[in-house]
Amino acid sequence: MKNKTLSLVVPCYNEEANVHAFYEAVVKAFDGKIDSYELVFVNDGSRDNTWAELKKLHAENKNVKILNFSRNFGKEAAMFAGLHKVTGDYVTIIDADLQQRPELVVEMVNFLEENPDYDSVAMFQEDRNEGKVLSFFKKSFYRLINSMCEIDFRSGASDFRTFRRYVVDAVLEMKEYFRFSKGIFSWVGFNTYFMPYTAEERQAGQTSWSFKKLLKYAIEGITAFTTVPLKISAYIGGACSAFSLIYMLVVLIQKLFFGIDIPGYATTIVLILLIGGIQLLALGVMGQYISKIYIEGKNRPIFIVKEYCDKDNED
Ligand code: UDP
Ligand code: MG
């Protein structure tokens, strides 16, 4: 890597016990392999002493840029903010909890050095160290989203990736409030190589992903990248209307020509409930999109910076 710089973007939320160990691991892994690099830590409104730990790192090494959010805005916002501050020719997004080993960054950078045709390397997990149920839901999510979207989502792909400067510029162009990185990286295109890896156990602290949060993230991913659910509700509506029209004709003919009374209490109740349910579902789907338009329409900032320190800035 001659005359080239690497920037690491590291989102941190309650990582006081990890950031220093992470920094040391990076220094060790890059020693003699990558000589010019900077670290951009984004403190995403941690409730612990992460910011104080980051300030220590910055005091130790001026190539450590640190950015403090005014509150917790989420990992997506933290990654986006970090990308605004990078100056490297290569940029890597990596977690602070050492689940993603810095040695792998060297591998990704080497790959890009040796393969000028590729613009980006994304790490993906072949086998996950997690429960069967969660794994099943994650796989189903990818199957669902891939069947609905034109762009391709790779199952198991993480935010752990390295890419060239112009990919950063493309991602920074995507200023939407509801950010879904996996989709954003597919959407901007470029030639991406998927490299398999195995995530380590978390060094310290806790994962901030509950099942509920994951589900919300999945729905956000789908609504951010496809309007197929709207089409599906329209199709269901169309099918129901067609069916009821035919059924109406049948009932009318039976009544008018054959004088048959249809004993219909149960049928009526079931149909009312069914149609009512479908209508509410369709409204709910529409509501998801409208609420996104509502928030997006306010044009609020994706993150708010409280403090930022780098070589030339000490505030
Ligand atoms: N993170 C963040 N903001 C959040 C949640 C997480 O910046 O609101 C960071 C976190 O500090 C870590 C990375 O995102 O560096 C991945 O988070 P975590 O380890 O909780 O997720 P997992 O590895 O379980 O997918
Ligand atoms: Mg983690």
Coordinates of C-alpha atoms and ligand atoms in Angstrom, one line a residue:
M1 CA 0.0 0.0 0.0
K2 CA 2.3 2.7 -1.2
N3 CA 1.4 6.4 -0.8
K4 CA -2.1 5.4 0.1
T5 CA -4.0 5.9 3.3
L6 CA -6.6 3.8 5.0
S7 CA -9.4 5.2 7.2
L8 CA -11.3 3.1 9.7
V9 CA -14.8 4.2 10.7
V10 CA -15.7 2.8 14.1
P11 CA -19.2 3.3 15.5
C12 CA -19.3 3.0 19.3
Y13 CA -22.2 2.6 21.6
N14 CA -21.4 1.7 25.2
E15 CA -18.0 0.4 24.3
E16 CA -15.9 1.8 27.2
A17 CA -14.3 -1.6 27.9
N18 CA -13.5 -2.2 24.2
V19 CA -12.2 0.9 22.5
H20 CA -8.7 0.8 24.0
A21 CA -8.3 -2.9 23.3
F22 CA -9.6 -2.3 19.8
Y23 CA -7.1 0.4 19.2
E24 CA -4.2 -1.7 20.4
A25 CA -5.4 -4.6 18.2
V26 CA -5.5 -2.3 15.2
V27 CA -2.0 -1.0 15.9
K28 CA -0.7 -4.5 16.3
A29 CA -2.4 -5.9 13.2
F30 CA -1.3 -3.0 10.9
D31 CA 2.3 -3.0 12.1
G32 CA 4.5 -3.3 9.1
K33 CA 1.6 -3.9 6.8
I34 CA -0.3 -0.7 6.6
D35 CA 1.8 2.3 7.4
S36 CA -0.6 5.2 6.8
Y37 CA -3.9 5.1 8.5
E38 CA -6.4 7.1 10.5
L39 CA -9.2 6.0 12.9
V40 CA -12.5 7.8 13.0
F41 CA -14.4 6.9 16.2
V42 CA -18.0 7.9 16.4
N43 CA -19.5 7.9 19.9
D44 CA -23.2 7.3 19.3
G45 CA -24.5 8.7 22.6
S46 CA -23.0 6.1 24.8
R47 CA -24.3 6.0 28.4
D48 CA -21.0 4.9 29.8
N49 CA -17.4 6.4 29.6
T50 CA -16.8 5.6 26.0
W51 CA -16.3 9.3 25.2
A52 CA -13.7 9.7 27.9
E53 CA -11.9 6.6 26.7
L54 CA -11.9 8.0 23.1
K55 CA -10.5 11.3 24.3
K56 CA -7.6 9.4 25.8
L57 CA -6.9 7.7 22.5
H58 CA -7.0 11.0 20.7
A59 CA -4.5 12.5 23.2
E60 CA -2.3 9.5 22.6
N61 CA -2.4 9.6 18.8
K62 CA -3.5 12.6 16.7
N63 CA -4.4 10.3 13.8
V64 CA -7.4 9.4 15.9
K65 CA -10.4 11.5 15.0
I66 CA -13.2 11.4 17.5
L67 CA -16.8 12.5 17.1
N68 CA -19.4 12.8 19.8
F69 CA -23.2 12.7 19.0
S70 CA -25.6 14.7 21.1
R71 CA -27.6 11.4 21.7
N72 CA -27.9 7.9 20.4
F73 CA -28.8 8.0 16.7
G74 CA -28.1 4.4 15.9
K75 CA -25.3 2.6 14.1
E76 CA -26.4 3.6 10.7
A77 CA -26.2 7.3 11.6
A78 CA -22.8 6.7 13.2
M79 CA -21.4 5.1 10.1
F80 CA -22.8 7.9 7.9
A81 CA -21.2 10.5 10.2
G82 CA -17.9 8.7 10.2
L83 CA -17.8 8.6 6.4
H84 CA -18.1 12.4 6.4
K85 CA -14.7 12.7 8.2
V86 CA -12.6 10.1 6.3
T87 CA -9.7 11.3 4.1
G88 CA -8.2 7.9 3.1
D89 CA -8.0 6.3 -0.3
Y90 CA -9.5 3.1 1.2
V91 CA -12.2 3.2 3.9
T92 CA -13.2 0.4 6.2
I93 CA -16.2 0.2 8.5
I94 CA -15.6 -2.0 11.5
D95 CA -17.2 -2.6 14.9
A96 CA -15.5 -1.6 18.1
D97 CA -16.2 -4.8 20.0
L98 CA -13.4 -6.9 18.3
Q99 CA -15.9 -9.3 16.8
Q100 CA -14.4 -8.3 13.5
R101 CA -10.6 -8.8 13.7
P102 CA -8.4 -5.9 12.4
E103 CA -6.2 -8.6 10.6
L104 CA -9.0 -9.1 8.2
V105 CA -8.9 -5.4 7.3
V106 CA -5.3 -6.0 6.0
E107 CA -6.7 -8.9 3.9
M108 CA -9.4 -6.7 2.4
V109 CA -7.0 -3.9 1.6
N110 CA -4.5 -6.3 0.0
F111 CA -7.3 -7.7 -2.1
L112 CA -8.3 -4.2 -3.4
E113 CA -4.6 -3.5 -4.0
E114 CA -4.2 -6.6 -6.1
N115 CA -7.5 -6.4 -7.9
P116 CA -8.0 -3.0 -9.4
D117 CA -11.3 -4.2 -11.0
Y118 CA -12.9 -4.5 -7.6
D119 CA -14.2 -1.4 -5.8
S120 CA -15.3 -2.9 -2.6
V121 CA -14.9 -5.9 -0.4
A122 CA -17.6 -7.0 2.0
M123 CA -17.2 -9.6 4.7
F124 CA -20.0 -12.1 5.1
Q125 CA -20.6 -14.8 7.6
E126 CA -21.0 -18.3 6.3
D127 CA -22.0 -19.8 9.6
R128 CA -23.3 -17.8 12.4
N129 CA -22.7 -18.5 16.0
E130 CA -26.3 -17.9 16.9
G131 CA -29.6 -19.7 17.8
K132 CA -31.4 -21.7 15.1
V133 CA -34.5 -19.6 15.4
L134 CA -32.7 -16.3 14.9
S135 CA -30.7 -17.8 12.0
F136 CA -34.0 -19.1 10.4
F137 CA -35.6 -15.6 10.7
K138 CA -32.5 -13.9 9.2
K139 CA -32.4 -16.3 6.3
S140 CA -36.1 -15.9 5.7
F141 CA -35.7 -12.1 5.7
Y142 CA -33.0 -12.3 3.0
R143 CA -35.2 -14.6 0.9
L144 CA -38.1 -12.2 1.3
I145 CA -36.3 -9.0 0.6
N146 CA -34.4 -10.5 -2.4
S147 CA -37.7 -11.7 -3.9
M148 CA -39.1 -8.2 -3.7
C149 CA -36.1 -6.0 -4.6
E150 CA -34.3 -5.5 -7.8
I151 CA -31.0 -5.0 -6.0
D152 CA -29.3 -8.0 -4.5
F153 CA -28.9 -8.6 -0.7
R154 CA -26.3 -11.1 0.3
S155 CA -27.3 -13.3 3.2
G156 CA -24.9 -12.9 6.1
A157 CA -23.2 -9.8 4.6
S158 CA -22.1 -7.5 7.4
D159 CA -21.3 -3.8 7.5
F160 CA -17.7 -4.9 7.9
R161 CA -16.4 -3.7 4.5
T162 CA -13.6 -1.9 2.8
F163 CA -14.0 0.3 -0.3
R164 CA -12.4 2.9 -2.4
R165 CA -12.9 6.6 -2.0
Y166 CA -15.4 7.0 -4.8
V167 CA -17.7 4.5 -3.1
V168 CA -17.7 6.8 -0.1
D169 CA -18.7 9.7 -2.2
A170 CA -21.6 7.7 -3.7
V171 CA -22.8 6.6 -0.3
L172 CA -22.6 10.2 1.0
E173 CA -24.9 11.2 -1.8
M174 CA -27.6 9.0 -0.3
K175 CA -29.0 11.3 2.3
E176 CA -32.1 9.5 3.3
Y177 CA -33.2 9.5 6.9
F178 CA -34.1 5.8 7.1
R179 CA -30.7 4.3 6.4
F180 CA -30.1 0.6 5.6
S181 CA -26.5 0.1 4.8
K182 CA -26.7 -3.3 3.2
G183 CA -29.2 -1.9 0.7
I184 CA -27.4 1.4 0.2
F185 CA -24.1 -0.4 -0.7
S186 CA -26.0 -2.7 -3.1
W187 CA -27.9 0.3 -4.5
V188 CA -24.8 2.4 -5.3
G189 CA -23.5 -0.6 -7.3
F190 CA -19.8 -1.0 -8.0
N191 CA -17.9 -4.2 -8.1
T192 CA -18.1 -5.9 -4.8
Y193 CA -16.2 -9.0 -3.7
F194 CA -17.7 -11.1 -0.9
M195 CA -15.1 -12.5 1.5
P196 CA -16.2 -15.2 4.0
Y197 CA -15.3 -14.7 7.7
T198 CA -16.3 -15.9 11.1
A199 CA -17.2 -13.3 13.7
E200 CA -15.5 -13.6 17.1
E201 CA -17.3 -13.5 20.4
R202 CA -18.0 -10.0 21.7
Q203 CA -14.9 -8.9 23.7
A204 CA -17.0 -7.1 26.5
G205 CA -20.3 -5.4 26.9
Q206 CA -23.6 -6.5 25.3
T207 CA -25.0 -6.6 21.9
S208 CA -27.6 -3.9 21.5
W209 CA -29.7 -5.9 19.1
S210 CA -32.9 -7.4 20.5
F211 CA -35.2 -9.5 18.4
K212 CA -37.7 -6.6 18.4
K213 CA -35.0 -4.2 17.1
L214 CA -34.0 -6.7 14.4
L215 CA -37.6 -7.0 13.3
K216 CA -38.0 -3.2 13.1
Y217 CA -34.7 -3.0 11.1
A218 CA -36.0 -5.7 8.7
I219 CA -39.3 -3.8 8.1
E220 CA -37.3 -0.6 7.6
G221 CA -35.0 -2.4 5.1
I222 CA -37.9 -3.6 3.1
T223 CA -39.8 -0.3 3.1
A224 CA -36.7 1.6 2.3
F225 CA -35.9 -0.4 -0.8
T226 CA -39.0 -1.7 -2.3
T227 CA -42.7 -0.8 -2.8
V228 CA -43.7 -4.4 -3.5
P229 CA -45.8 -4.7 -0.3
L230 CA -48.0 -1.9 -1.7
K231 CA -48.4 -3.8 -4.9
I232 CA -49.2 -7.0 -3.0
S233 CA -52.0 -5.3 -1.0
A234 CA -53.4 -3.9 -4.3
Y235 CA -53.3 -7.5 -5.8
I236 CA -55.0 -8.9 -2.7
G237 CA -57.6 -6.2 -2.9
G238 CA -58.1 -6.9 -6.6
A239 CA -58.5 -10.6 -6.0
C240 CA -61.0 -10.1 -3.2
S241 CA -63.1 -7.7 -5.4
A242 CA -63.1 -10.2 -8.3
F243 CA -64.1 -13.0 -6.0
S244 CA -66.9 -11.0 -4.3
L245 CA -68.2 -9.9 -7.7
I246 CA -68.5 -13.5 -8.9
Y247 CA -70.0 -14.6 -5.6
M248 CA -72.6 -11.8 -5.8
L249 CA -73.6 -13.0 -9.3
V250 CA -74.0 -16.5 -8.0
V251 CA -76.2 -15.4 -5.1
L252 CA -78.3 -13.2 -7.3
I253 CA -78.9 -15.9 -9.8
Q254 CA -79.8 -18.4 -7.1
K255 CA -82.2 -15.9 -5.5
L256 CA -83.9 -14.6 -8.7
F257 CA -84.1 -17.7 -10.9
F258 CA -84.3 -20.5 -8.4
G259 CA -85.8 -18.8 -5.4
I260 CA -83.2 -20.3 -3.1
D261 CA -82.6 -18.4 0.2
I262 CA -79.0 -18.5 1.2
P263 CA -78.7 -19.1 4.9
G264 CA -75.7 -16.8 5.4
Y265 CA -75.1 -15.7 9.0
A266 CA -71.8 -17.5 9.4
T267 CA -70.6 -16.6 5.9
T268 CA -71.5 -13.0 6.4
I269 CA -69.6 -12.8 9.7
V270 CA -66.6 -14.6 8.3
L271 CA -66.5 -12.4 5.2
I272 CA -66.9 -9.2 7.1
L273 CA -64.0 -10.1 9.4
L274 CA -61.9 -11.3 6.5
I275 CA -62.4 -8.2 4.4
G276 CA -62.1 -6.0 7.4
G277 CA -58.8 -7.7 8.3
I278 CA -57.4 -7.4 4.8
Q279 CA -58.4 -3.7 4.6
L280 CA -56.7 -2.9 7.9
L281 CA -53.6 -4.8 6.7
A282 CA -53.5 -2.9 3.5
L283 CA -53.9 0.3 5.4
G284 CA -51.2 -0.7 7.8
V285 CA -48.8 -1.3 4.9
M286 CA -49.7 2.0 3.4
G287 CA -49.3 3.6 6.8
Q288 CA -45.7 2.3 6.9
Y289 CA -44.8 4.1 3.7
I290 CA -46.7 7.3 4.6
S291 CA -45.0 7.5 8.0
K292 CA -41.7 7.2 6.2
I293 CA -42.7 10.0 3.8
Y294 CA -43.8 12.1 6.8
I295 CA -40.5 11.8 8.6
E296 CA -38.4 12.0 5.4
G297 CA -40.4 15.2 4.5
K298 CA -39.3 16.9 7.7
N299 CA -35.8 16.7 6.4
R300 CA -34.3 16.5 9.8
P301 CA -30.5 15.9 10.2
I302 CA -29.5 12.3 10.4
F303 CA -27.2 13.0 13.3
I304 CA -26.2 15.9 15.5
V305 CA -22.6 16.4 16.4
K306 CA -21.8 17.7 19.9
E307 CA -18.0 17.6 19.8
Y308 CA -15.4 16.7 17.2
C309 CA -11.6 16.5 17.6
D310 CA -8.9 15.8 15.0
K311 CA -5.4 17.1 14.3
D312 CA -6.5 20.6 13.7
N313 CA -9.7 20.7 15.8
E314 CA -9.8 20.5 19.5
D315 CA -13.4 21.4 20.5
Ligands
UDP1 N1 -23.5 0.6 17.7 C1 -23.7 2.0 17.5 N2 -25.0 2.5 17.8 C2 -26.0 1.7 18.3 C3 -25.8 0.3 18.4 C4 -24.5 -0.2 18.1 O1 -22.8 2.7 17.1 O2 -27.1 2.2 18.5 C5 -22.2 0.0 17.4 C6 -21.6 -0.8 18.5 O3 -20.8 -0.1 19.4 C7 -20.6 -1.8 17.7 C8 -21.4 -1.9 16.4 O4 -22.3 -0.8 16.3 O5 -19.4 -1.2 17.4 C9 -22.2 -3.2 16.3 O6 -23.1 -3.3 17.4 P1 -23.3 -4.7 18.2 O7 -22.0 -5.3 18.6 O8 -24.2 -4.3 19.3 O9 -24.0 -5.5 17.1 P2 -23.8 -7.1 16.7 O10 -22.3 -7.2 16.6 O11 -24.4 -7.9 17.8 O12 -24.4 -7.2 15.4
MG2 MG -20.9 -6.8 17.9

